[in-house]
PDB file of C-alpha atoms and ligand atoms in Angstrom:
ATOM      1  CA  MET A   1       0.165   0.200  -0.292  1.00 45.00           C
ATOM      2  CA  LYS A   2       3.189   2.209  -0.257  1.00 45.00           C
ATOM      3  CA  ASP A   3       1.438   4.699  -2.532  1.00 49.00           C
ATOM      4  CA  ALA A   4      -2.649   4.368  -2.322  1.00 52.00           C
ATOM      5  CA  GLU A   5      -4.363   6.861   0.299  1.00 53.00           C
ATOM      6  CA  PRO A   6      -4.831   4.897   3.679  1.00 49.00           C
ATOM      7  CA  ARG A   7      -8.741   3.220   2.979  1.00 52.00           C
ATOM      8  CA  VAL A   8     -11.522   4.324   5.238  1.00 52.00           C
ATOM      9  CA  GLY A   9     -11.832   0.805   7.263  1.00 61.00           C
ATOM     10  CA  ASP A  10      -8.685  -0.306   8.430  1.00 92.00           C
ATOM     11  CA  ASN A  11      -8.436   2.296  10.431  1.00 97.00           C
ATOM     12  CA  ILE A  12      -7.384   1.048  13.517  1.00 98.00           C
ATOM     13  CA  LEU A  13      -7.019   4.784  15.661  1.00 98.00           C
ATOM     14  CA  GLU A  14      -8.763   7.780  13.632  1.00 98.00           C
ATOM     15  CA  LEU A  15      -9.355  11.378  15.316  1.00 98.00           C
ATOM     16  CA  ALA A  16     -11.635  13.763  13.678  1.00 97.00           C
ATOM     17  CA  ASN A  17     -11.739  17.394  14.660  1.00 97.00           C
ATOM     18  CA  VAL A  18      -9.982  16.586  17.854  1.00 98.00           C
ATOM     19  CA  GLU A  19      -8.748  20.378  19.530  1.00 98.00           C
ATOM     20  CA  ALA A  20      -7.205  20.001  23.442  1.00 98.00           C
ATOM     21  CA  SER A  21      -6.426  23.580  25.796  1.00 97.00           C
ATOM     22  CA  TYR A  22      -3.535  24.042  28.486  1.00 96.00           C
ATOM     23  CA  GLY A  23      -5.826  26.580  29.965  1.00 94.00           C
ATOM     24  CA  PRO A  24      -5.694  29.287  27.682  1.00 94.00           C
ATOM     25  CA  VAL A  25      -3.225  28.059  25.479  1.00 95.00           C
ATOM     26  CA  GLN A  26      -4.889  26.338  22.891  1.00 97.00           C
ATOM     27  CA  ALA A  27      -2.540  23.637  21.157  1.00 97.00           C
ATOM     28  CA  LEU A  28      -4.871  21.258  18.602  1.00 98.00           C
ATOM     29  CA  ARG A  29      -7.448  23.802  16.677  1.00 97.00           C
ATOM     30  CA  GLY A  30      -9.138  20.325  14.623  1.00 97.00           C
ATOM     31  CA  VAL A  31      -6.768  17.998  14.030  1.00 98.00           C
ATOM     32  CA  THR A  32      -8.173  15.056  11.695  1.00 98.00           C
ATOM     33  CA  LEU A  33      -6.149  12.205  11.046  1.00 97.00           C
ATOM     34  CA  ALA A  34      -5.909   7.641  10.589  1.00 98.00           C
ATOM     35  CA  VAL A  35      -3.297   5.563  11.521  1.00 98.00           C
ATOM     36  CA  PRO A  36      -4.532   2.117   9.134  1.00 97.00           C
ATOM     37  CA  LYS A  37      -3.795  -1.458  11.113  1.00 97.00           C
ATOM     38  CA  GLY A  38      -0.376  -2.715  10.307  1.00 97.00           C
ATOM     39  CA  LYS A  39       1.280   0.514   9.094  1.00 97.00           C
ATOM     40  CA  ILE A  40       3.937   3.071  10.976  1.00 98.00           C
ATOM     41  CA  VAL A  41       2.172   7.559  10.885  1.00 98.00           C
ATOM     42  CA  THR A  42       4.507  10.222  11.801  1.00 97.00           C
ATOM     43  CA  VAL A  43       3.553  12.858  12.690  1.00 96.00           C
ATOM     44  CA  LEU A  44       5.848  15.793  12.086  1.00 94.00           C
ATOM     45  CA  GLY A  45       5.946  19.189  12.964  1.00 91.00           C
ATOM     46  CA  ALA A  46       8.677  22.120  14.843  1.00 89.00           C
ATOM     47  CA  ASN A  47       8.628  22.660  18.568  1.00 89.00           C
ATOM     48  CA  GLY A  48       5.186  23.731  20.166  1.00 92.00           C
ATOM     49  CA  ALA A  49       2.695  22.220  16.890  1.00 94.00           C
ATOM     50  CA  GLY A  50       1.291  20.092  19.048  1.00 96.00           C
ATOM     51  CA  LYS A  51       2.475  16.317  18.665  1.00 96.00           C
ATOM     52  CA  SER A  52       2.710  15.385  21.792  1.00 97.00           C
ATOM     53  CA  THR A  53      -0.337  17.165  22.655  1.00 98.00           C
ATOM     54  CA  ILE A  54      -1.789  14.850  19.819  1.00 98.00           C
ATOM     55  CA  LEU A  55      -0.308  11.719  21.557  1.00 98.00           C
ATOM     56  CA  LYS A  56      -1.031  12.879  24.930  1.00 97.00           C
ATOM     57  CA  THR A  57      -4.852  13.084  23.611  1.00 98.00           C
ATOM     58  CA  ILE A  58      -5.014   9.274  22.430  1.00 98.00           C
ATOM     59  CA  SER A  59      -3.952   8.009  25.074  1.00 97.00           C
ATOM     60  CA  GLY A  60      -6.309   9.907  27.989  1.00 96.00           C
ATOM     61  CA  ILE A  61      -3.534  11.587  29.684  1.00 96.00           C
ATOM     62  CA  ILE A  62      -5.640  15.155  28.433  1.00 95.00           C
ATOM     63  CA  ASP A  63      -9.083  14.827  27.505  1.00 95.00           C
ATOM     64  CA  PRO A  64      -9.949  16.352  24.039  1.00 97.00           C
ATOM     65  CA  SER A  65     -12.037  20.200  24.437  1.00 96.00           C
ATOM     66  CA  LYS A  66     -13.788  18.836  20.996  1.00 97.00           C
ATOM     67  CA  GLY A  67     -13.846  15.857  18.632  1.00 97.00           C
ATOM     68  CA  GLN A  68     -13.651  12.076  17.939  1.00 97.00           C
ATOM     69  CA  ILE A  69     -11.051  10.099  19.121  1.00 98.00           C
ATOM     70  CA  ARG A  70     -11.820   6.543  17.564  1.00 97.00           C
ATOM     71  CA  PHE A  71     -10.126   3.484  18.623  1.00 97.00           C
ATOM     72  CA  GLU A  72     -10.708   0.039  17.089  1.00 96.00           C
ATOM     73  CA  GLY A  73     -14.188   1.506  15.404  1.00 91.00           C
ATOM     74  CA  GLY A  74     -15.194   2.892  19.043  1.00 95.00           C
ATOM     75  CA  GLU A  75     -15.144   5.866  20.983  1.00 96.00           C
ATOM     76  CA  ILE A  76     -12.323   6.204  23.431  1.00 97.00           C
ATOM     77  CA  GLN A  77     -12.106  10.073  23.949  1.00 94.00           C
ATOM     78  CA  ARG A  78     -13.443  10.342  27.078  1.00 89.00           C
ATOM     79  CA  ARG A  79     -11.695   7.225  28.725  1.00 95.00           C
ATOM     80  CA  ASP A  80      -9.154   7.788  31.237  1.00 94.00           C
ATOM     81  CA  PRO A  81      -4.736   5.725  30.916  1.00 94.00           C
ATOM     82  CA  SER A  82      -5.648   2.712  32.346  1.00 92.00           C
ATOM     83  CA  TRP A  83      -8.348   1.254  30.150  1.00 94.00           C
ATOM     84  CA  ILE A  84      -6.272   2.750  26.871  1.00 96.00           C
ATOM     85  CA  VAL A  85      -3.691   0.868  27.870  1.00 93.00           C
ATOM     86  CA  ARG A  86      -6.292  -2.044  28.928  1.00 92.00           C
ATOM     87  CA  HIS A  87      -7.117  -2.232  25.917  1.00 94.00           C
ATOM     88  CA  GLY A  88      -4.141  -1.965  23.250  1.00 96.00           C
ATOM     89  CA  ILE A  89      -2.347   0.940  22.661  1.00 97.00           C
ATOM     90  CA  GLY A  90       1.097   2.069  24.277  1.00 95.00           C
ATOM     91  CA  HIS A  91       2.559   5.593  24.532  1.00 95.00           C
ATOM     92  CA  VAL A  92       6.486   6.246  25.039  1.00 95.00           C
ATOM     93  CA  PRO A  93       6.423   9.510  26.584  1.00 93.00           C
ATOM     94  CA  GLU A  94       9.010  12.194  24.942  1.00 91.00           C
ATOM     95  CA  GLY A  95      11.832  12.503  27.408  1.00 86.00           C
ATOM     96  CA  ARG A  96      11.604   8.545  28.292  1.00 80.00           C
ATOM     97  CA  GLU A  97      10.632   8.841  31.696  1.00 88.00           C
ATOM     98  CA  VAL A  98      11.787   5.559  33.224  1.00 93.00           C
ATOM     99  CA  PHE A  99      11.481   5.060  36.967  1.00 95.00           C
ATOM    100  CA  PRO A 100      15.067   5.957  37.401  1.00 95.00           C
ATOM    101  CA  LEU A 101      15.212   4.124  40.855  1.00 96.00           C
ATOM    102  CA  LEU A 102      13.825   0.715  39.618  1.00 96.00           C
ATOM    103  CA  THR A 103      15.927  -2.256  37.868  1.00 97.00           C
ATOM    104  CA  VAL A 104      15.552  -2.385  34.668  1.00 97.00           C
ATOM    105  CA  ASP A 105      14.086  -5.308  35.163  1.00 95.00           C
ATOM    106  CA  GLU A 106      11.461  -3.562  37.436  1.00 96.00           C
ATOM    107  CA  ASN A 107      10.937  -1.183  34.736  1.00 96.00           C
ATOM    108  CA  LEU A 108       9.539  -3.885  32.486  1.00 96.00           C
ATOM    109  CA  ARG A 109       7.365  -5.533  34.115  1.00 94.00           C
ATOM    110  CA  MET A 110       5.726  -2.009  35.042  1.00 92.00           C
ATOM    111  CA  GLY A 111       4.649  -1.821  31.493  1.00 92.00           C
ATOM    112  CA  ALA A 112       3.048  -5.373  31.450  1.00 92.00           C
ATOM    113  CA  TYR A 113       1.104  -4.452  34.734  1.00 88.00           C
ATOM    114  CA  THR A 114      -2.459  -4.571  33.111  1.00 85.00           C
ATOM    115  CA  ARG A 115      -1.140  -8.508  32.996  1.00 87.00           C
ATOM    116  CA  SER A 116      -1.913 -11.751  33.876  1.00 88.00           C
ATOM    117  CA  ASP A 117      -0.064 -14.157  31.914  1.00 92.00           C
ATOM    118  CA  ALA A 118       2.546 -14.573  32.961  1.00 93.00           C
ATOM    119  CA  ALA A 119       4.003 -17.528  30.417  1.00 94.00           C
ATOM    120  CA  GLY A 120       3.162 -14.220  28.065  1.00 94.00           C
ATOM    121  CA  ILE A 121       5.070 -11.733  29.909  1.00 95.00           C
ATOM    122  CA  ALA A 122       8.390 -13.971  29.984  1.00 95.00           C
ATOM    123  CA  SER A 123       7.953 -13.947  26.741  1.00 95.00           C
ATOM    124  CA  ASP A 124       7.677 -10.977  26.094  1.00 95.00           C
ATOM    125  CA  LEU A 125      10.663 -10.149  27.935  1.00 95.00           C
ATOM    126  CA  ASP A 126      12.775 -12.447  25.988  1.00 95.00           C
ATOM    127  CA  MET A 127      11.631 -10.723  22.977  1.00 94.00           C
ATOM    128  CA  VAL A 128      13.042  -7.133  24.337  1.00 95.00           C
ATOM    129  CA  TYR A 129      16.181  -8.627  25.365  1.00 96.00           C
ATOM    130  CA  ALA A 130      15.956 -10.111  21.474  1.00 95.00           C
ATOM    131  CA  TYR A 131      15.961  -6.607  20.148  1.00 94.00           C
ATOM    132  CA  PHE A 132      17.646  -4.674  22.786  1.00 94.00           C
ATOM    133  CA  PRO A 133      20.596  -7.131  24.724  1.00 95.00           C
ATOM    134  CA  ILE A 134      22.614  -4.593  26.761  1.00 95.00           C
ATOM    135  CA  LEU A 135      18.763  -4.419  28.516  1.00 95.00           C
ATOM    136  CA  LYS A 136      19.253  -8.271  29.650  1.00 96.00           C
ATOM    137  CA  GLU A 137      22.917  -7.414  30.567  1.00 96.00           C
ATOM    138  CA  ARG A 138      22.020  -4.417  32.744  1.00 96.00           C
ATOM    139  CA  PHE A 139      18.345  -6.252  34.052  1.00 94.00           C
ATOM    140  CA  ARG A 140      19.148  -5.135  37.475  1.00 96.00           C
ATOM    141  CA  GLN A 141      20.957  -2.037  37.352  1.00 97.00           C
ATOM    142  CA  GLU A 142      18.811   1.448  38.849  1.00 97.00           C
ATOM    143  CA  ALA A 143      16.979   2.061  35.107  1.00 96.00           C
ATOM    144  CA  GLY A 144      18.665   5.864  36.021  1.00 95.00           C
ATOM    145  CA  LEU A 145      22.017   4.510  35.568  1.00 96.00           C
ATOM    146  CA  LEU A 146      21.555   4.277  32.206  1.00 95.00           C
ATOM    147  CA  SER A 147      22.677   6.254  29.060  1.00 92.00           C
ATOM    148  CA  GLY A 148      20.095   8.607  27.464  1.00 91.00           C
ATOM    149  CA  GLY A 149      19.670   5.797  24.590  1.00 91.00           C
ATOM    150  CA  GLN A 150      19.406   2.878  26.338  1.00 93.00           C
ATOM    151  CA  GLN A 151      17.194   4.633  28.462  1.00 94.00           C
ATOM    152  CA  GLN A 152      14.833   5.110  24.998  1.00 93.00           C
ATOM    153  CA  MET A 153      15.897   1.815  24.683  1.00 93.00           C
ATOM    154  CA  LEU A 154      14.312   0.955  28.210  1.00 96.00           C
ATOM    155  CA  ALA A 155      11.197   3.209  28.127  1.00 95.00           C
ATOM    156  CA  ILE A 156       9.708   1.451  24.131  1.00 95.00           C
ATOM    157  CA  SER A 157      10.517  -1.926  25.891  1.00 95.00           C
ATOM    158  CA  ARG A 158       8.034  -1.371  28.420  1.00 95.00           C
ATOM    159  CA  ALA A 159       5.515   0.009  26.434  1.00 94.00           C
ATOM    160  CA  LEU A 160       5.711  -3.284  23.995  1.00 94.00           C
ATOM    161  CA  LEU A 161       5.062  -5.418  27.174  1.00 94.00           C
ATOM    162  CA  SER A 162       1.736  -3.981  27.417  1.00 93.00           C
ATOM    163  CA  ARG A 163       1.221  -6.331  24.714  1.00 94.00           C
ATOM    164  CA  PRO A 164       0.403  -2.468  21.968  1.00 96.00           C
ATOM    165  CA  LYS A 165      -1.791  -3.165  19.496  1.00 97.00           C
ATOM    166  CA  LEU A 166      -1.102   0.689  18.305  1.00 98.00           C
ATOM    167  CA  MET A 167       2.298   1.916  20.114  1.00 98.00           C
ATOM    168  CA  LEU A 168       2.000   6.079  20.405  1.00 98.00           C
ATOM    169  CA  MET A 169       6.470   7.077  20.300  1.00 97.00           C
ATOM    170  CA  ASP A 170       6.967  10.768  21.373  1.00 96.00           C
ATOM    171  CA  GLU A 171      10.624  11.839  19.369  1.00 94.00           C
ATOM    172  CA  PRO A 172      12.321   8.728  19.848  1.00 93.00           C
ATOM    173  CA  SER A 173      15.449  10.338  18.170  1.00 90.00           C
ATOM    174  CA  LEU A 174      15.485  13.174  20.766  1.00 89.00           C
ATOM    175  CA  GLY A 175      19.311  13.690  22.314  1.00 86.00           C
ATOM    176  CA  LEU A 176      21.103  10.531  20.205  1.00 89.00           C
ATOM    177  CA  SER A 177      23.237  10.734  18.288  1.00 89.00           C
ATOM    178  CA  PRO A 178      22.606  10.368  14.740  1.00 90.00           C
ATOM    179  CA  LEU A 179      24.143   6.309  15.095  1.00 90.00           C
ATOM    180  CA  LEU A 180      21.953   5.466  17.838  1.00 90.00           C
ATOM    181  CA  THR A 181      19.103   7.110  15.863  1.00 92.00           C
ATOM    182  CA  GLN A 182      19.507   4.905  12.946  1.00 92.00           C
ATOM    183  CA  GLU A 183      19.742   1.663  14.877  1.00 91.00           C
ATOM    184  CA  ILE A 184      16.165   2.714  17.160  1.00 93.00           C
ATOM    185  CA  PHE A 185      14.487   3.357  13.568  1.00 94.00           C
ATOM    186  CA  ARG A 186      15.895   0.350  12.562  1.00 93.00           C
ATOM    187  CA  ILE A 187      14.310  -1.360  15.584  1.00 93.00           C
ATOM    188  CA  ILE A 188      10.700   0.181  15.766  1.00 95.00           C
ATOM    189  CA  GLY A 189      10.790  -0.339  11.490  1.00 96.00           C
ATOM    190  CA  ARG A 190      11.570  -4.228  12.723  1.00 94.00           C
ATOM    191  CA  ILE A 191       8.715  -3.960  16.097  1.00 95.00           C
ATOM    192  CA  ASN A 192       6.739  -2.992  13.165  1.00 97.00           C
ATOM    193  CA  LYS A 193       7.500  -5.870  11.058  1.00 96.00           C
ATOM    194  CA  GLU A 194       8.108  -8.686  13.219  1.00 94.00           C
ATOM    195  CA  GLN A 195       5.163  -8.237  16.027  1.00 93.00           C
ATOM    196  CA  GLY A 196       2.365  -6.017  14.047  1.00 95.00           C
ATOM    197  CA  THR A 197       2.107  -3.456  16.055  1.00 97.00           C
ATOM    198  CA  THR A 198       1.031  -0.128  14.804  1.00 98.00           C
ATOM    199  CA  ILE A 199       3.001   2.731  15.187  1.00 98.00           C
ATOM    200  CA  LEU A 200       2.112   5.981  15.871  1.00 98.00           C
ATOM    201  CA  LEU A 201       5.532   8.489  15.735  1.00 97.00           C
ATOM    202  CA  VAL A 202       5.425  12.423  16.721  1.00 96.00           C
ATOM    203  CA  GLU A 203       9.088  13.594  15.104  1.00 91.00           C
ATOM    204  CA  GLN A 204      11.093  16.164  14.135  1.00 85.00           C
ATOM    205  CA  ASN A 205      14.144  13.977  13.376  1.00 86.00           C
ATOM    206  CA  ALA A 206      11.601  14.269   8.945  1.00 89.00           C
ATOM    207  CA  ASN A 207      14.909  12.567   7.813  1.00 87.00           C
ATOM    208  CA  MET A 208      14.544   9.091  10.535  1.00 89.00           C
ATOM    209  CA  ALA A 209      10.924   9.322  10.262  1.00 94.00           C
ATOM    210  CA  LEU A 210       9.931   9.451   6.489  1.00 94.00           C
ATOM    211  CA  GLU A 211      12.212   6.722   6.387  1.00 93.00           C
ATOM    212  CA  VAL A 212      10.684   4.124   8.901  1.00 95.00           C
ATOM    213  CA  ALA A 213       7.060   5.471   8.131  1.00 97.00           C
ATOM    214  CA  ASP A 214       4.382   5.006   5.112  1.00 97.00           C
ATOM    215  CA  TYR A 215       2.903   7.906   5.874  1.00 97.00           C
ATOM    216  CA  GLY A 216       3.282  11.711   7.160  1.00 96.00           C
ATOM    217  CA  TYR A 217       0.615  14.565   8.605  1.00 96.00           C
ATOM    218  CA  VAL A 218       2.633  17.416   9.011  1.00 94.00           C
ATOM    219  CA  LEU A 219       1.296  19.807  12.322  1.00 94.00           C
ATOM    220  CA  GLU A 220       1.590  23.939  11.885  1.00 93.00           C
ATOM    221  CA  VAL A 221       0.993  25.054  15.365  1.00 94.00           C
ATOM    222  CA  GLY A 222      -2.290  22.843  16.342  1.00 96.00           C
ATOM    223  CA  ARG A 223      -3.168  22.680  12.957  1.00 96.00           C
ATOM    224  CA  ILE A 224      -2.452  19.584  10.147  1.00 96.00           C
ATOM    225  CA  VAL A 225      -1.726  21.902   7.069  1.00 93.00           C
ATOM    226  CA  MET A 226      -0.175  18.638   4.667  1.00 93.00           C
ATOM    227  CA  GLU A 227      -0.418  15.158   4.575  1.00 96.00           C
ATOM    228  CA  ASP A 228       0.591  12.436   2.019  1.00 96.00           C
ATOM    229  CA  THR A 229       2.787   8.748   1.487  1.00 96.00           C
ATOM    230  CA  CYS A 230       5.953   9.627   2.831  1.00 95.00           C
ATOM    231  CA  LYS A 231       7.864   8.505   0.025  1.00 94.00           C
ATOM    232  CA  ARG A 232       5.891  11.990  -2.070  1.00 93.00           C
ATOM    233  CA  LEU A 233       6.099  14.124   0.806  1.00 93.00           C
ATOM    234  CA  LEU A 234      10.174  13.782   0.992  1.00 90.00           C
ATOM    235  CA  GLU A 235      10.104  14.576  -2.666  1.00 89.00           C
ATOM    236  CA  LYS A 236       8.132  18.100  -1.394  1.00 87.00           C
ATOM    237  CA  GLU A 237      10.278  21.259  -1.580  1.00 84.00           C
ATOM    238  CA  ASP A 238       9.001  22.886   1.787  1.00 81.00           C
ATOM    239  CA  VAL A 239       9.475  19.619   3.249  1.00 82.00           C
ATOM    240  CA  GLN A 240      12.822  19.167   1.878  1.00 79.00           C
ATOM    241  CA  GLU A 241      13.387  23.286   2.614  1.00 78.00           C
ATOM    242  CA  PHE A 242      12.215  23.476   6.162  1.00 74.00           C
ATOM    243  CA  TYR A 243      12.659  19.694   8.085  1.00 72.00           C
ATOM    244  CA  LEU A 244      15.076  17.898   5.984  1.00 67.00           C
ATOM    245  CA  GLY A 245      16.932  20.275   5.933  1.00 65.00           C
ATOM    246  CA  MET A 246      18.503  20.790   2.473  1.00 61.00           C
ATOM    247  CA  LYS A 247      18.301  23.995   1.589  1.00 52.00           C
ATOM    248  CA  SER A 248      17.677  25.380   5.637  1.00 45.00           C
ATOM    249  CA  GLN A 249      17.627  29.048   6.225  1.00 47.00           C
ATOM    250  CA  GLY A 250      15.402  28.592   9.204  1.00 47.00           C
ATOM    251  CA  VAL A 251      16.181  28.526  12.802  1.00 48.00           C
ATOM    252  CA  ARG A 252      15.303  25.051  14.557  1.00 50.00           C
ATOM    253  CA  GLY A 253      11.830  25.840  15.918  1.00 48.00           C
ATOM    254  CA  GLN A 254      11.181  28.348  13.705  1.00 48.00           C
ATOM    255  CA  ARG A 255      10.729  27.540  10.534  1.00 49.00           C
ATOM    256  CA  ARG A 256       7.729  29.031   8.177  1.00 50.00           C
ATOM    257  CA  TRP A 257       5.943  27.118   5.470  1.00 49.00           C
ATOM    258  CA  LYS A 258       7.158  29.792   2.575  1.00 48.00           C
ATOM    259  CA  LYS A 259       3.520  28.457   0.270  1.00 44.00           C
ATOM    260  CA  LYS A 260       1.388  28.029   3.708  1.00 44.00           C
ATOM    261  CA  LYS A 261      -1.576  30.011   1.841  1.00 41.00           C
ATOM    262  CA  GLN A 262      -1.872  26.924  -0.651  1.00 42.00           C
ATOM    263  CA  TRP A 263      -2.545  24.544   1.979  1.00 44.00           C
ATOM    264  CA  ARG A 264      -5.314  26.244   3.707  1.00 38.00           C
TER     265      ARG A 264
HETATM  266  N1  LIG B   1       1.219  21.973  30.031  1.00 70.17           N
HETATM  267  C1  LIG B   1       1.437  22.803  29.532  1.00 70.17           C
HETATM  268  N2  LIG B   1       0.748  23.610  29.874  1.00 70.17           N
HETATM  269  C2  LIG B   1       0.504  24.445  29.620  1.00 70.17           C
HETATM  270  N3  LIG B   1       1.329  24.515  28.236  1.00 70.17           N
HETATM  271  C3  LIG B   1       1.837  23.690  27.727  1.00 70.17           C
HETATM  272  C4  LIG B   1       1.112  22.508  28.114  1.00 70.17           C
HETATM  273  N4  LIG B   1       2.788  21.782  27.268  1.00 70.17           N
HETATM  274  C5  LIG B   1       2.285  21.405  26.269  1.00 70.17           C
HETATM  275  N5  LIG B   1       1.712  23.103  26.395  1.00 70.17           N
HETATM  276  C6  LIG B   1       1.211  24.375  25.302  1.00 70.17           C
HETATM  277  O1  LIG B   1       0.709  23.550  23.477  1.00 70.17           O
HETATM  278  C7  LIG B   1       1.280  23.935  22.942  1.00 70.17           C
HETATM  279  C8  LIG B   1       1.997  21.981  21.982  1.00 70.17           C
HETATM  280  O2  LIG B   1       2.646  21.498  22.483  1.00 70.17           O
HETATM  281  P1  LIG B   1       3.174  20.330  22.744  1.00 70.17           P
HETATM  282  O3  LIG B   1       4.407  19.676  23.665  1.00 70.17           O
HETATM  283  O4  LIG B   1       2.771  19.001  22.263  1.00 70.17           O
HETATM  284  O5  LIG B   1       4.159  20.290  21.102  1.00 70.17           O
HETATM  285  P2  LIG B   1       5.415  19.739  20.686  1.00 70.17           P
HETATM  286  O6  LIG B   1       4.539  19.805  19.175  1.00 70.17           O
HETATM  287  O7  LIG B   1       5.245  18.360  21.029  1.00 70.17           O
HETATM  288  O8  LIG B   1       6.741  20.253  20.243  1.00 70.17           O
HETATM  289  P3  LIG B   1       8.288  19.613  21.064  1.00 70.17           P
HETATM  290  O9  LIG B   1       8.292  18.982  19.833  1.00 70.17           O
HETATM  291  O10 LIG B   1       8.943  21.171  21.723  1.00 70.17           O
HETATM  292  O11 LIG B   1       7.954  18.368  21.654  1.00 70.17           O
HETATM  293  C9  LIG B   1       2.475  24.781  22.998  1.00 70.17           C
HETATM  294  O12 LIG B   1       2.638  25.817  22.719  1.00 70.17           O
HETATM  295  C10 LIG B   1       2.859  24.646  23.868  1.00 70.17           C
HETATM  296  O13 LIG B   1       3.338  25.356  24.893  1.00 70.17           O
HETATM  297 MG1  LIG B   2       6.454  17.330  22.228  1.00 70.17          MG
END
């Protein structure tokens, strides 16, 4: 389905006109997007565009003030976060947020708190240790002593332990070296293919995100301003200019769309 539009009905997740605010600050101004089952969808956007807010409204951390969020056909926008995790949405938050004083092993088991199938949990632990062997080596160590990249691996693994159908990933490349970023994205691609996990990935690193994802949305100040297959987004001059740094003149985080009007 590389070049095809996502077909309605195949979507595991749909957002329709979602609005969300923090007090007087309106962060989402009517976001509509779809995530087809089995695919990787990315939302690109500069600092403050509302990327993390999209993921927080999906996982129930904040309630949208308007609009619908449908997961597997049912509305979830007023469900609480633990209901949402139990029903198959895992969230890897921005900045990892591992429990620093708990061991790697304890952090992973926290990810499985909604489950009671000991054999399934054990086999999922083996699975994440196979993706990230370093975590197995460090499994008795406090998570706070891991490097940033290792903590990112732990955060992804912890989300996998809830055996999500849909995984929300908030800037997995943040603060990582280019090499480690590549490694993490390679594993994100493998998790999608090998575990069949659908992934909604928000990123500022458009290069990597557009390479690993099937379909992409561009978010600007709480609004989707563009969407297309990643293949076509990669070819668009404005995406190249503002997100891939090919002719970049803007300061990171203060980019403006040159031809903004034609997309509205
Ligand atoms: N807890 C909060 N209280 C008040 N305003 C907030 C809060 N969290 C986010 N905002 C505001 O909401 C808007 C969207 O923020 P959000 O964190 O979703 O952006 P983002 O695209 O994830 O940015 P970044 O790339 O920097 O992570 C911003 O204007 C931000 O200042
Ligand atoms: Mg963010």
